PDB file of C-alpha atoms in Angstrom:
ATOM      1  CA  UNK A  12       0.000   0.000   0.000  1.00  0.00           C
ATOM      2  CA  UNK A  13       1.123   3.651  -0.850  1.00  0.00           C
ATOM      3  CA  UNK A  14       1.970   6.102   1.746  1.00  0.00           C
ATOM      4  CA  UNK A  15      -0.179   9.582   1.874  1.00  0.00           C
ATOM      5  CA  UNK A  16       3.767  11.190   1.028  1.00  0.00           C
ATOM      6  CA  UNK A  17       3.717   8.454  -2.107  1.00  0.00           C
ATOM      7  CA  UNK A  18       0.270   9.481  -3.344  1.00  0.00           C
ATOM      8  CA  UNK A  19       0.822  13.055  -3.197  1.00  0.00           C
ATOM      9  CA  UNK A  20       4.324  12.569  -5.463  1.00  0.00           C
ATOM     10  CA  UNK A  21       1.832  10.668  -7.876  1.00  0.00           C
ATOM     11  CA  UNK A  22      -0.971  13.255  -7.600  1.00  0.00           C
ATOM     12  CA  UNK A  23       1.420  16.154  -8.117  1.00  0.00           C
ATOM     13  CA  UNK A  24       2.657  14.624 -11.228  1.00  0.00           C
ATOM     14  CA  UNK A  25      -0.443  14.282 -12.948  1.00  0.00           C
ATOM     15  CA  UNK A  26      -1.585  17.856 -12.262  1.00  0.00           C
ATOM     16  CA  UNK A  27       1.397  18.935 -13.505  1.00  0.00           C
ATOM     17  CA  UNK A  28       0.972  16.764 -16.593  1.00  0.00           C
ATOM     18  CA  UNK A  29      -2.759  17.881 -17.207  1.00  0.00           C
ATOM     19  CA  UNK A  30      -1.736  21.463 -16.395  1.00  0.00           C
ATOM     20  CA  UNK A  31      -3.023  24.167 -17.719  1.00  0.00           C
ATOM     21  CA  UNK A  32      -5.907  23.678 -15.705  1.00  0.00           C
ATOM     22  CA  UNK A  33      -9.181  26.098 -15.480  1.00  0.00           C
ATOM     23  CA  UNK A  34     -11.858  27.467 -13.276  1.00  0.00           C
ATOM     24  CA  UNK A  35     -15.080  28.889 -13.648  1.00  0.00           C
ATOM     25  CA  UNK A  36     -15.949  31.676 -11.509  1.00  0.00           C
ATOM     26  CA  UNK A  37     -18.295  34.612 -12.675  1.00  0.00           C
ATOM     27  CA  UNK A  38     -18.893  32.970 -16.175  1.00  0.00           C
ATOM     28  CA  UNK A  39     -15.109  33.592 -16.469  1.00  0.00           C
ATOM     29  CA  UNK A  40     -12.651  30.626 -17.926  1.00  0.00           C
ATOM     30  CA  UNK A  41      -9.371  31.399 -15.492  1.00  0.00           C
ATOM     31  CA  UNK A  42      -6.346  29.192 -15.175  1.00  0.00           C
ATOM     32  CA  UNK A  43      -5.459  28.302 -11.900  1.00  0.00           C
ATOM     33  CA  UNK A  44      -3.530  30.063  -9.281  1.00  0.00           C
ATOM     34  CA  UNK A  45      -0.584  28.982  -7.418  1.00  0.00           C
ATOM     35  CA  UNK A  46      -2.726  28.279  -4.939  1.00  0.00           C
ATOM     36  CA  UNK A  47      -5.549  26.390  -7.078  1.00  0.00           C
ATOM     37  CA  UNK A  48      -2.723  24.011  -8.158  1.00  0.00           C
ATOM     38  CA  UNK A  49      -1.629  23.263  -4.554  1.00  0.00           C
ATOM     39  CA  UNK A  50      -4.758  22.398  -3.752  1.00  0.00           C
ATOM     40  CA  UNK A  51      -5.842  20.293  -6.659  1.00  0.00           C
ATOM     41  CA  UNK A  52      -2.693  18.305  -5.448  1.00  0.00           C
ATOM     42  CA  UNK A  53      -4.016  17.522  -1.920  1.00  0.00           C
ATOM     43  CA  UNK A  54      -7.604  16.842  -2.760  1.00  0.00           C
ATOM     44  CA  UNK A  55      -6.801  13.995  -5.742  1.00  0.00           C
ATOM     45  CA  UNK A  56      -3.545  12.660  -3.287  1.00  0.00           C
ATOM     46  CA  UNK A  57      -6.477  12.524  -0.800  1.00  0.00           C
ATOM     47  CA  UNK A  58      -9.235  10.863  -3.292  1.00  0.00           C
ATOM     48  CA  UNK A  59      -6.409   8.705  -3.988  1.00  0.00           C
ATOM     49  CA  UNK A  60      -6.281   7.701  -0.379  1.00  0.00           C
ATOM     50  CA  UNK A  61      -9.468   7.623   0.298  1.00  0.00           C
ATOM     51  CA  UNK A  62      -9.896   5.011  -2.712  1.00  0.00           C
ATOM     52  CA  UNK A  63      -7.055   2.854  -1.436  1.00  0.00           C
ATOM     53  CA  UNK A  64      -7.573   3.016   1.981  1.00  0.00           C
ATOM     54  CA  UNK A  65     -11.809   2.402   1.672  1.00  0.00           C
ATOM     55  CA  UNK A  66     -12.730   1.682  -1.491  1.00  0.00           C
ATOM     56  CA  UNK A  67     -12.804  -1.986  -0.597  1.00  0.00           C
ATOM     57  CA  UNK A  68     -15.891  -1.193   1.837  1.00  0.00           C
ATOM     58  CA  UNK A  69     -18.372  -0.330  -0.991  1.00  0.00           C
ATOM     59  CA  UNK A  70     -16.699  -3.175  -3.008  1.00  0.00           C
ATOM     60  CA  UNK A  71     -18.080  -5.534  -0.759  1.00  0.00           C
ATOM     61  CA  UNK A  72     -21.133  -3.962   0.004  1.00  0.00           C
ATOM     62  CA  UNK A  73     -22.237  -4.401  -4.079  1.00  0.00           C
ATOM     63  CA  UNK A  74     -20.482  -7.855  -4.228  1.00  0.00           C
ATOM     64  CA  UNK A  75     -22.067  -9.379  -1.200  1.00  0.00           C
ATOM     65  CA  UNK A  76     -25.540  -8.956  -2.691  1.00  0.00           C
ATOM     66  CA  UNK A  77     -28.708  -8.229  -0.906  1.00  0.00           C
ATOM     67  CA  UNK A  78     -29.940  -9.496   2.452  1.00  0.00           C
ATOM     68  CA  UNK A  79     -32.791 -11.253   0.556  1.00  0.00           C
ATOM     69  CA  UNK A  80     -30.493 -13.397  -1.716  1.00  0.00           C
ATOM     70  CA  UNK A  81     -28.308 -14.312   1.282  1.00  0.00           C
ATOM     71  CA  UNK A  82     -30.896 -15.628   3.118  1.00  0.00           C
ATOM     72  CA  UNK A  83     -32.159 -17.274   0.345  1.00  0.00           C
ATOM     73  CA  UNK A  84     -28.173 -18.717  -0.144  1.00  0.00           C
ATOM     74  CA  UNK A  85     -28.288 -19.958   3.687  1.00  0.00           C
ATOM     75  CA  UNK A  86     -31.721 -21.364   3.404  1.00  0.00           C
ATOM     76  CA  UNK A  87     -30.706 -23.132   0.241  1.00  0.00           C
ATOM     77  CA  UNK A  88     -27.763 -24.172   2.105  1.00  0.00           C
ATOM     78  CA  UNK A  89     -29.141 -25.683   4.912  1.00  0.00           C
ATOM     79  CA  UNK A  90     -31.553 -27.847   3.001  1.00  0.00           C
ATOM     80  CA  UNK A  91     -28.356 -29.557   0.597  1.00  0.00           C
ATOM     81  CA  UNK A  92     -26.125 -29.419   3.039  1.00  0.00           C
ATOM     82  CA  UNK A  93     -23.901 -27.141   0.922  1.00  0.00           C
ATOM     83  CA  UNK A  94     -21.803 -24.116   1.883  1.00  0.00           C
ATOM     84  CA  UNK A  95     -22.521 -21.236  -1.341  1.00  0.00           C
ATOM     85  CA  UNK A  96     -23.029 -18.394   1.022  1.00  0.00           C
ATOM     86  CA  UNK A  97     -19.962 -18.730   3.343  1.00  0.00           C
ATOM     87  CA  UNK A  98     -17.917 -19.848  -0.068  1.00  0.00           C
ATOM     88  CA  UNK A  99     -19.541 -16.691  -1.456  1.00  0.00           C
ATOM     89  CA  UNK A 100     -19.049 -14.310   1.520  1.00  0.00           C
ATOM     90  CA  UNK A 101     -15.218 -15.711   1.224  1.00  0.00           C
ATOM     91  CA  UNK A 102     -14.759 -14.671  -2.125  1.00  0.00           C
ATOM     92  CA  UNK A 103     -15.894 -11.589  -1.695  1.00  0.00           C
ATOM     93  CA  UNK A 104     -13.783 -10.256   0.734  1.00  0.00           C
ATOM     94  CA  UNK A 105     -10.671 -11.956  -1.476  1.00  0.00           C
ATOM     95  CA  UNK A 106     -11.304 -10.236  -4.036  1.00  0.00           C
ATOM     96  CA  UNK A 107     -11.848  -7.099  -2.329  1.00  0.00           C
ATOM     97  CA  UNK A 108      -9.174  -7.463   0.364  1.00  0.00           C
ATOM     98  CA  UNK A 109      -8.777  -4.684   3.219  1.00  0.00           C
ATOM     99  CA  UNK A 110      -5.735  -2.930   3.037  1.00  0.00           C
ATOM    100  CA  UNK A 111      -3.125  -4.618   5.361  1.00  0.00           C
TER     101      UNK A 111
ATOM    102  CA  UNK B  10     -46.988  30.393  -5.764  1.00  0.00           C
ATOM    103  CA  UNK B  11     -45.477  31.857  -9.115  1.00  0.00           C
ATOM    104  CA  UNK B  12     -42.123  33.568  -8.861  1.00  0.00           C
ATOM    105  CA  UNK B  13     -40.893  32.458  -5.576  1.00  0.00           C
ATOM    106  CA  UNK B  14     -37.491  31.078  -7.149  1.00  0.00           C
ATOM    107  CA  UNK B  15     -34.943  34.184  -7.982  1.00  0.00           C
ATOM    108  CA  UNK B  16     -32.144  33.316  -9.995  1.00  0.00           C
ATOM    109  CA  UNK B  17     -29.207  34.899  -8.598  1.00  0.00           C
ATOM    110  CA  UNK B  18     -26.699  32.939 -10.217  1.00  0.00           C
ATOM    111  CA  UNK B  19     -25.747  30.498 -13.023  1.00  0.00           C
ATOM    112  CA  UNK B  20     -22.631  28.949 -14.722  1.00  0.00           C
ATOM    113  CA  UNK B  21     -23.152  26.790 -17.925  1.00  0.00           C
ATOM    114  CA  UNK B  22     -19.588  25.790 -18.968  1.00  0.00           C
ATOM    115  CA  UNK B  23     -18.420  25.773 -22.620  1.00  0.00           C
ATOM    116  CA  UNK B  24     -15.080  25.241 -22.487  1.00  0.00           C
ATOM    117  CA  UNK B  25     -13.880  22.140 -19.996  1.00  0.00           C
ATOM    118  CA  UNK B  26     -13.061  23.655 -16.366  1.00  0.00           C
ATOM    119  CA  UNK B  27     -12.035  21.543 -13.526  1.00  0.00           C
ATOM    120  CA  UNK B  28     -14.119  23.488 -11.009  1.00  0.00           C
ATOM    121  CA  UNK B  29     -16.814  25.938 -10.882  1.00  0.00           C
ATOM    122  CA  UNK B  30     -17.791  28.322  -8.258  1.00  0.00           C
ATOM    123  CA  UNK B  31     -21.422  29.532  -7.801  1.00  0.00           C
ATOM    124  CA  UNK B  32     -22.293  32.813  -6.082  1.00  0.00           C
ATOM    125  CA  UNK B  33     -19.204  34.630  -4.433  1.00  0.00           C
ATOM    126  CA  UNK B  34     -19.647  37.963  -5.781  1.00  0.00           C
ATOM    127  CA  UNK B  35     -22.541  37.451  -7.622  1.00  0.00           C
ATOM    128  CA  UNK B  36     -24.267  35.971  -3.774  1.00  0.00           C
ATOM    129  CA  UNK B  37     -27.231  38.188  -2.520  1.00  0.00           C
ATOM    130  CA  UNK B  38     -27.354  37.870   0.894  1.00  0.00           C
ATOM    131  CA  UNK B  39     -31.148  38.793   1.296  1.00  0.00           C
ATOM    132  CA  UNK B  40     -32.622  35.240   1.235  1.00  0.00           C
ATOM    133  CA  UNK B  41     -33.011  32.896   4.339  1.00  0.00           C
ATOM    134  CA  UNK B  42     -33.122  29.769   1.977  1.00  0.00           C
ATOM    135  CA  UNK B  43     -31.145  29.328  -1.710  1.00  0.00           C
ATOM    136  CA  UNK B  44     -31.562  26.846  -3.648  1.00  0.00           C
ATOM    137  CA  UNK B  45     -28.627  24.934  -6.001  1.00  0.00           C
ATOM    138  CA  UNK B  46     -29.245  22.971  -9.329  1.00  0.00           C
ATOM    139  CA  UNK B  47     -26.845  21.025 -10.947  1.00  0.00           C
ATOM    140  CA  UNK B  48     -27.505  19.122 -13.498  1.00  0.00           C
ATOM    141  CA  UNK B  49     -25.843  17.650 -17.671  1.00  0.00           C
ATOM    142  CA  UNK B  50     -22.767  16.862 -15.147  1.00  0.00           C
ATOM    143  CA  UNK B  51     -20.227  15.169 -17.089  1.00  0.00           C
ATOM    144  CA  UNK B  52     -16.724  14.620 -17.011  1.00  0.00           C
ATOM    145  CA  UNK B  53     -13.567  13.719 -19.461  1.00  0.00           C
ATOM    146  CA  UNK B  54     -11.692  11.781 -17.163  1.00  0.00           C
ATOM    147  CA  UNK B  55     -12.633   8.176 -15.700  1.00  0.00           C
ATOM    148  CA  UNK B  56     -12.749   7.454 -11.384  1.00  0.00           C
ATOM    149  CA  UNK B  57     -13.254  11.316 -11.345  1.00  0.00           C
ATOM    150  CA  UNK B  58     -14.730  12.620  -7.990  1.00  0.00           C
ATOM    151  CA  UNK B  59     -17.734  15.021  -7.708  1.00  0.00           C
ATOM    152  CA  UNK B  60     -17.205  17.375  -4.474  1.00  0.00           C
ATOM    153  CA  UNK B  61     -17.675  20.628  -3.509  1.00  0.00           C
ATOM    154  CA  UNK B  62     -17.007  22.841  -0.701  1.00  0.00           C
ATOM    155  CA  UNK B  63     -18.864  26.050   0.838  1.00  0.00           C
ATOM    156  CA  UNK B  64     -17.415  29.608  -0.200  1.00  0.00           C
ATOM    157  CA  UNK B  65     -16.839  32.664   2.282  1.00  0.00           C
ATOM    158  CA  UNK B  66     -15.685  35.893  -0.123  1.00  0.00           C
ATOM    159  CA  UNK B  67     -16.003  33.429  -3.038  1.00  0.00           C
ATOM    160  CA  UNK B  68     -12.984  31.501  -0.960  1.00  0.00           C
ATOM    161  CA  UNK B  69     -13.808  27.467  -0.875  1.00  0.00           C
ATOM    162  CA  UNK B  70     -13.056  26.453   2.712  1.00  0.00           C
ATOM    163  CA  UNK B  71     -11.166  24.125   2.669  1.00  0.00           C
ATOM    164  CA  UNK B  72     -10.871  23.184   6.519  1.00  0.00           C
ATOM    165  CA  UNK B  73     -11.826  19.749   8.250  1.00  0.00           C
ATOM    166  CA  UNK B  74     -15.326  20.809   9.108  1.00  0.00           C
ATOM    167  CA  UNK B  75     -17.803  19.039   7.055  1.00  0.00           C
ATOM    168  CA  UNK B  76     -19.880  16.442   8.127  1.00  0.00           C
ATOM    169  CA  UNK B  77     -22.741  14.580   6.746  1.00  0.00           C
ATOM    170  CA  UNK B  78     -25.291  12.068   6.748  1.00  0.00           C
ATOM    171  CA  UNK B  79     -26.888  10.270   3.401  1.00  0.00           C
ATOM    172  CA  UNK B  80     -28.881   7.136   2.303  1.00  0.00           C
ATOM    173  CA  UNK B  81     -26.772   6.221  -0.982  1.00  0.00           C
ATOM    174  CA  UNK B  82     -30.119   4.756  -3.248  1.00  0.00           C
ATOM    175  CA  UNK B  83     -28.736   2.292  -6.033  1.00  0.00           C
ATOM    176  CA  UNK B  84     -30.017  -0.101  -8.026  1.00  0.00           C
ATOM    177  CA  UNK B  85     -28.185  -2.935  -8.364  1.00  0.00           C
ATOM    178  CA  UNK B  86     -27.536  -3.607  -4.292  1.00  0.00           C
ATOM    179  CA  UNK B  87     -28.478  -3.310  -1.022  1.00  0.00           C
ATOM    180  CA  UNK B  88     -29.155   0.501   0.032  1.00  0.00           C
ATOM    181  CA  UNK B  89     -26.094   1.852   2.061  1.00  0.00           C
ATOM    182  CA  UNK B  90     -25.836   4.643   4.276  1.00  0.00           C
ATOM    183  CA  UNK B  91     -22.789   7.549   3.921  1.00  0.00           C
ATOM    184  CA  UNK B  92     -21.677   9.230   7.389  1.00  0.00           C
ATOM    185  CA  UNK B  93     -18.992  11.196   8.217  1.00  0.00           C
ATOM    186  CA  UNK B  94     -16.887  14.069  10.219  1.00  0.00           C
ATOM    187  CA  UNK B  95     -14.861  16.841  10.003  1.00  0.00           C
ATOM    188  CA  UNK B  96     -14.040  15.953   6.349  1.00  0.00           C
ATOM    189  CA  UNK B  97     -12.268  18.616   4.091  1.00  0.00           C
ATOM    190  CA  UNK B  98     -15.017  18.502   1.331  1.00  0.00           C
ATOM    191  CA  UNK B  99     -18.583  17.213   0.231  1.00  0.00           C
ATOM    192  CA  UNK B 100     -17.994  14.131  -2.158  1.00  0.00           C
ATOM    193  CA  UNK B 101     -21.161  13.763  -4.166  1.00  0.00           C
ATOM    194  CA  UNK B 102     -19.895  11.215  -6.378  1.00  0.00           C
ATOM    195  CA  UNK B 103     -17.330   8.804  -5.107  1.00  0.00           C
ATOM    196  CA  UNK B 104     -16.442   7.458  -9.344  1.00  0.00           C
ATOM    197  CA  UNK B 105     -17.654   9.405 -12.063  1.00  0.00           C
ATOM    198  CA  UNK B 106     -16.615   8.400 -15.712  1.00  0.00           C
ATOM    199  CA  UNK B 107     -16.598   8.729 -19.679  1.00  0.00           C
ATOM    200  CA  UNK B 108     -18.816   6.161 -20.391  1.00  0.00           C
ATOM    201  CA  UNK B 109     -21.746   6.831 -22.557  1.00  0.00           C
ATOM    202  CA  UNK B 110     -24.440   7.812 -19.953  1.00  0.00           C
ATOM    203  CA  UNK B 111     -22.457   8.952 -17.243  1.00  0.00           C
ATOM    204  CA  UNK B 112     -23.673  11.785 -15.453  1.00  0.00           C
ATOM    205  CA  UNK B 113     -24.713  13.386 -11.990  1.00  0.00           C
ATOM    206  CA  UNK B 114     -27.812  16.132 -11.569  1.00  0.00           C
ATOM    207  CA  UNK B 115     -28.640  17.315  -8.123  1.00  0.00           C
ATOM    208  CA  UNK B 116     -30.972  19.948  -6.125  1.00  0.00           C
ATOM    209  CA  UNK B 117     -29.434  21.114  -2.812  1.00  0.00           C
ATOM    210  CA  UNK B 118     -31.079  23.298  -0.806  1.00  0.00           C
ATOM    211  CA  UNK B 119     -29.046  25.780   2.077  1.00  0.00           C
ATOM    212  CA  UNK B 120     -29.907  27.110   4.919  1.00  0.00           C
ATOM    213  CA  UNK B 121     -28.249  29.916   7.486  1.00  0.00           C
ATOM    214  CA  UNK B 122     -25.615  30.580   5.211  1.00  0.00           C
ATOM    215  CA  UNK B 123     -25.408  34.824   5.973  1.00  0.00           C
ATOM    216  CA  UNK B 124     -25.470  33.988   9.492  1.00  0.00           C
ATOM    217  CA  UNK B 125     -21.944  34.423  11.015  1.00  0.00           C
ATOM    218  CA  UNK B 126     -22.633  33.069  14.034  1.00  0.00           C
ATOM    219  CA  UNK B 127     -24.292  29.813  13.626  1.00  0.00           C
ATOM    220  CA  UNK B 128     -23.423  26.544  11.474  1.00  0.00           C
ATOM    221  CA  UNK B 129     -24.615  26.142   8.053  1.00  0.00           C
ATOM    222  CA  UNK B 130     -26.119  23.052   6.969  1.00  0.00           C
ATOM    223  CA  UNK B 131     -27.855  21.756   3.792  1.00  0.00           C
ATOM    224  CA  UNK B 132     -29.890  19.191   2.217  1.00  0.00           C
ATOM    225  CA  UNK B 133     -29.107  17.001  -1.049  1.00  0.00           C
ATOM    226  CA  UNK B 134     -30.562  14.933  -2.995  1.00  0.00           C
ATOM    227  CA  UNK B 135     -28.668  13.232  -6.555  1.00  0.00           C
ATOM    228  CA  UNK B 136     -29.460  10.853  -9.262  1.00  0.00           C
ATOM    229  CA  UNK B 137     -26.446   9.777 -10.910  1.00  0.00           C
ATOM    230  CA  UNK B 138     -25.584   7.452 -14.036  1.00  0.00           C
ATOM    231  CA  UNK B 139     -22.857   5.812 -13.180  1.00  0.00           C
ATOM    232  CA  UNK B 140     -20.026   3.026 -14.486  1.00  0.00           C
ATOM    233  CA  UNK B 141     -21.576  -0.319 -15.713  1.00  0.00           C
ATOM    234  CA  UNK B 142     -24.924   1.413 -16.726  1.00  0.00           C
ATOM    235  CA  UNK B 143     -25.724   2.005 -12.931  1.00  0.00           C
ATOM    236  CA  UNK B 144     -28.491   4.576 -11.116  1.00  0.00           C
ATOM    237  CA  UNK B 145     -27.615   5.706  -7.929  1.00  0.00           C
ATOM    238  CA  UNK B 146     -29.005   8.328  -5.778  1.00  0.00           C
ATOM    239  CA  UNK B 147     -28.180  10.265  -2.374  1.00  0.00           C
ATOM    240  CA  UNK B 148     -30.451  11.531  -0.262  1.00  0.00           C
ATOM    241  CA  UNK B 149     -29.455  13.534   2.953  1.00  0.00           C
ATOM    242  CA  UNK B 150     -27.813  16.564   4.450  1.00  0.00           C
ATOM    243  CA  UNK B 151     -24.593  18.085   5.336  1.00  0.00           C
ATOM    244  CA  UNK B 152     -23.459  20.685   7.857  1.00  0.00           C
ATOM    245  CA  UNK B 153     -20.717  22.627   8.093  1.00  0.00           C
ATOM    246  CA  UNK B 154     -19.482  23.026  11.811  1.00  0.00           C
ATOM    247  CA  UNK B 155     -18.156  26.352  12.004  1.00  0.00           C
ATOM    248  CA  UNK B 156     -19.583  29.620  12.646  1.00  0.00           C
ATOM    249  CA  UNK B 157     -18.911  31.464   9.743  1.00  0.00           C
ATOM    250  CA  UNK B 158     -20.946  33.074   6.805  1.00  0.00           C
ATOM    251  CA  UNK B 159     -20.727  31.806   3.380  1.00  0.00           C
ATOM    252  CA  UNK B 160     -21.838  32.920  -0.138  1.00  0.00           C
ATOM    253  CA  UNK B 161     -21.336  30.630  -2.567  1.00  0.00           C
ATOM    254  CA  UNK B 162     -20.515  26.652  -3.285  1.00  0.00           C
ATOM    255  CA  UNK B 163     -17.122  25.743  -5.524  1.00  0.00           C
ATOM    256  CA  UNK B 164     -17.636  22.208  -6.927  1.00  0.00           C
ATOM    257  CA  UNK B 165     -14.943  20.554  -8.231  1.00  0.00           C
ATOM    258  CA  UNK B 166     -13.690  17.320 -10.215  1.00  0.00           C
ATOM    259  CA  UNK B 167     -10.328  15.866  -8.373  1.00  0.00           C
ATOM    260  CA  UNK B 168      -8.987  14.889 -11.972  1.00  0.00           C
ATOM    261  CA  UNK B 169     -10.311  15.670 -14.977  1.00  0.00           C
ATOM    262  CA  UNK B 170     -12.915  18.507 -16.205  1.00  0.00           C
ATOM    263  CA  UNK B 171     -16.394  19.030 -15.938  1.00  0.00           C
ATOM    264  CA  UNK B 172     -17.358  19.133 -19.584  1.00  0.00           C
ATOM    265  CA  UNK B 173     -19.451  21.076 -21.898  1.00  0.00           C
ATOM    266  CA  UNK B 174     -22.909  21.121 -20.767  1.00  0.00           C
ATOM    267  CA  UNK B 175     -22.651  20.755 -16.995  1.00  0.00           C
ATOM    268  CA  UNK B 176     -24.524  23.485 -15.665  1.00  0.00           C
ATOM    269  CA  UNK B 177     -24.965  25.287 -11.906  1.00  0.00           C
ATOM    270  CA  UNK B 178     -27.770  27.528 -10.989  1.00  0.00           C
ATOM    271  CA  UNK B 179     -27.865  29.263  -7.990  1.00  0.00           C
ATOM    272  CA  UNK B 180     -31.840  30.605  -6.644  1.00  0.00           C
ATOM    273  CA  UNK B 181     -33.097  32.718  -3.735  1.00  0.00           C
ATOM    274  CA  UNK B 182     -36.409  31.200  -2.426  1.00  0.00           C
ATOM    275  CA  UNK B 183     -38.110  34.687  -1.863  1.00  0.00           C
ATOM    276  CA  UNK B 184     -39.895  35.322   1.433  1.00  0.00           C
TER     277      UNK B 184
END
């Protein structure tokens, strides 16, 4: 996993690569200040973050499915003797592992 | 009754910008309750994401004081609920993208923002079009915990541009 100090090197390079960048303000097109630049840096090293660091959460909250067709996994499960919903929850949190 | 919505504000981009602010020194401070559209918002870049922050002198604060509370609405899963604290920023979208479809529209509405000396808060509610042909929607409220005025919202894209199209009105609801 990428330090916060690592994902702000990344995110500076890529505003700098997709510089010049513009604002609206007033119906005006403006290129960025100084300052604009600085802080387009810290808010996509923080999305960044924030994608790495959490992104798994919603992951697994789509890929687990609803409460309705796990049930209907354990019932299923119960009556064959099987294990699809356990095997199921497993994968899902494999493939969408929480960072260490 | 007819009338009771006063455009004070609006920002249709043309040209691609990677953030637009709404009210600052166009703000008119005589309304207890304003009202934001956005809506047509699209963007050039993929895992773009949507935020915005409140202005004071057109300024977007950028300090850790927002916190909020939403029921994210989508279609494909289980309903989830969004809640957090002293966050730096609003994120409306968590992914946008360029796929054909894509796009966020919203109606906010914002309350106690001339008042210096209390909090201001606001509602939200989104539909979005997102990545694998997916409807989502948010519906919930934000505050932001310090006493301070503002006069305006600055939304932003954290890479990428909003594109042509993507439009922000900003209305008074008159007394």
């Amino acid at each position: 996993m990428a330090t916060l100090e690592e994902l702000t090197t990344e995110a500076t390079a890529e505003i700098e690569a997709a510089k010049p960048m513009y604002k609206q303000v007033n119906n005006e097109r403006l290129e960025f200040s100084s300052a604009d630049y600085d802080q387009a840096i810290t808010d996509l090293a923080n999305s960044k973050w924030d994608t790495q660091q959490f992104g798994y959460v919603q992951a697994r909250v789509e890929a687990y499915g609803s409460v309705q067709d796990q049930l209907d996994m354990q019932y299923w499960d119960g009556v064959n003797g099987t294990t699809t919903w356990a095997d199921h929850i497993a994968q899902v949190k494999s493939d969408n592992p929480k960072p260490s | 009754m007819a009338g009771s919505l006063i455009k004070i504000d609006e920002e249709i981009v043309t040209s691609a910008v990677a953030s637009v602010t709404l009210g600052g020194s166009d703000w008119d401070s005589s309304y207890d309750v304003y009202m934001v559209k956005v809506n047509n918002i699209q963007t050039d870049t993929d895992t773009a994401r949507f935020q915005f922050r409140v202005t004071t002198s057109g300024t977007p604060q950028t300090d850790a004081n927002y916190d909020r509370a939403t029921k994210l609405l989508l279609a494909h899963t289980t309903f989830g609920n969004v809640y957090n604290v002293n966050q730096t920023n609003f994120d409306i979208v968590g992914s946008m993208g360029t796929a054909t479809g894509e796009q966020s529209n919203l109606v906010m509405y914002c309350f106690n923002f001339n008042n210096a000396s209390e909090y201001s808060f606001g509602t939200i509610e989104t539909v979005d079009f997102g990545s694998s042909a997916r409807i989502q929607g948010q519906q919930g409220g934000f505050v932001k915990t310090t006493t301070e005025a503002n006069d305006g919202l600055h939304f932003y894209m954290t890479t990428g541009n909003f594109t042509s199209g993507s439009t922000f009105t900003l209305y008074g609801l008159k007394k």
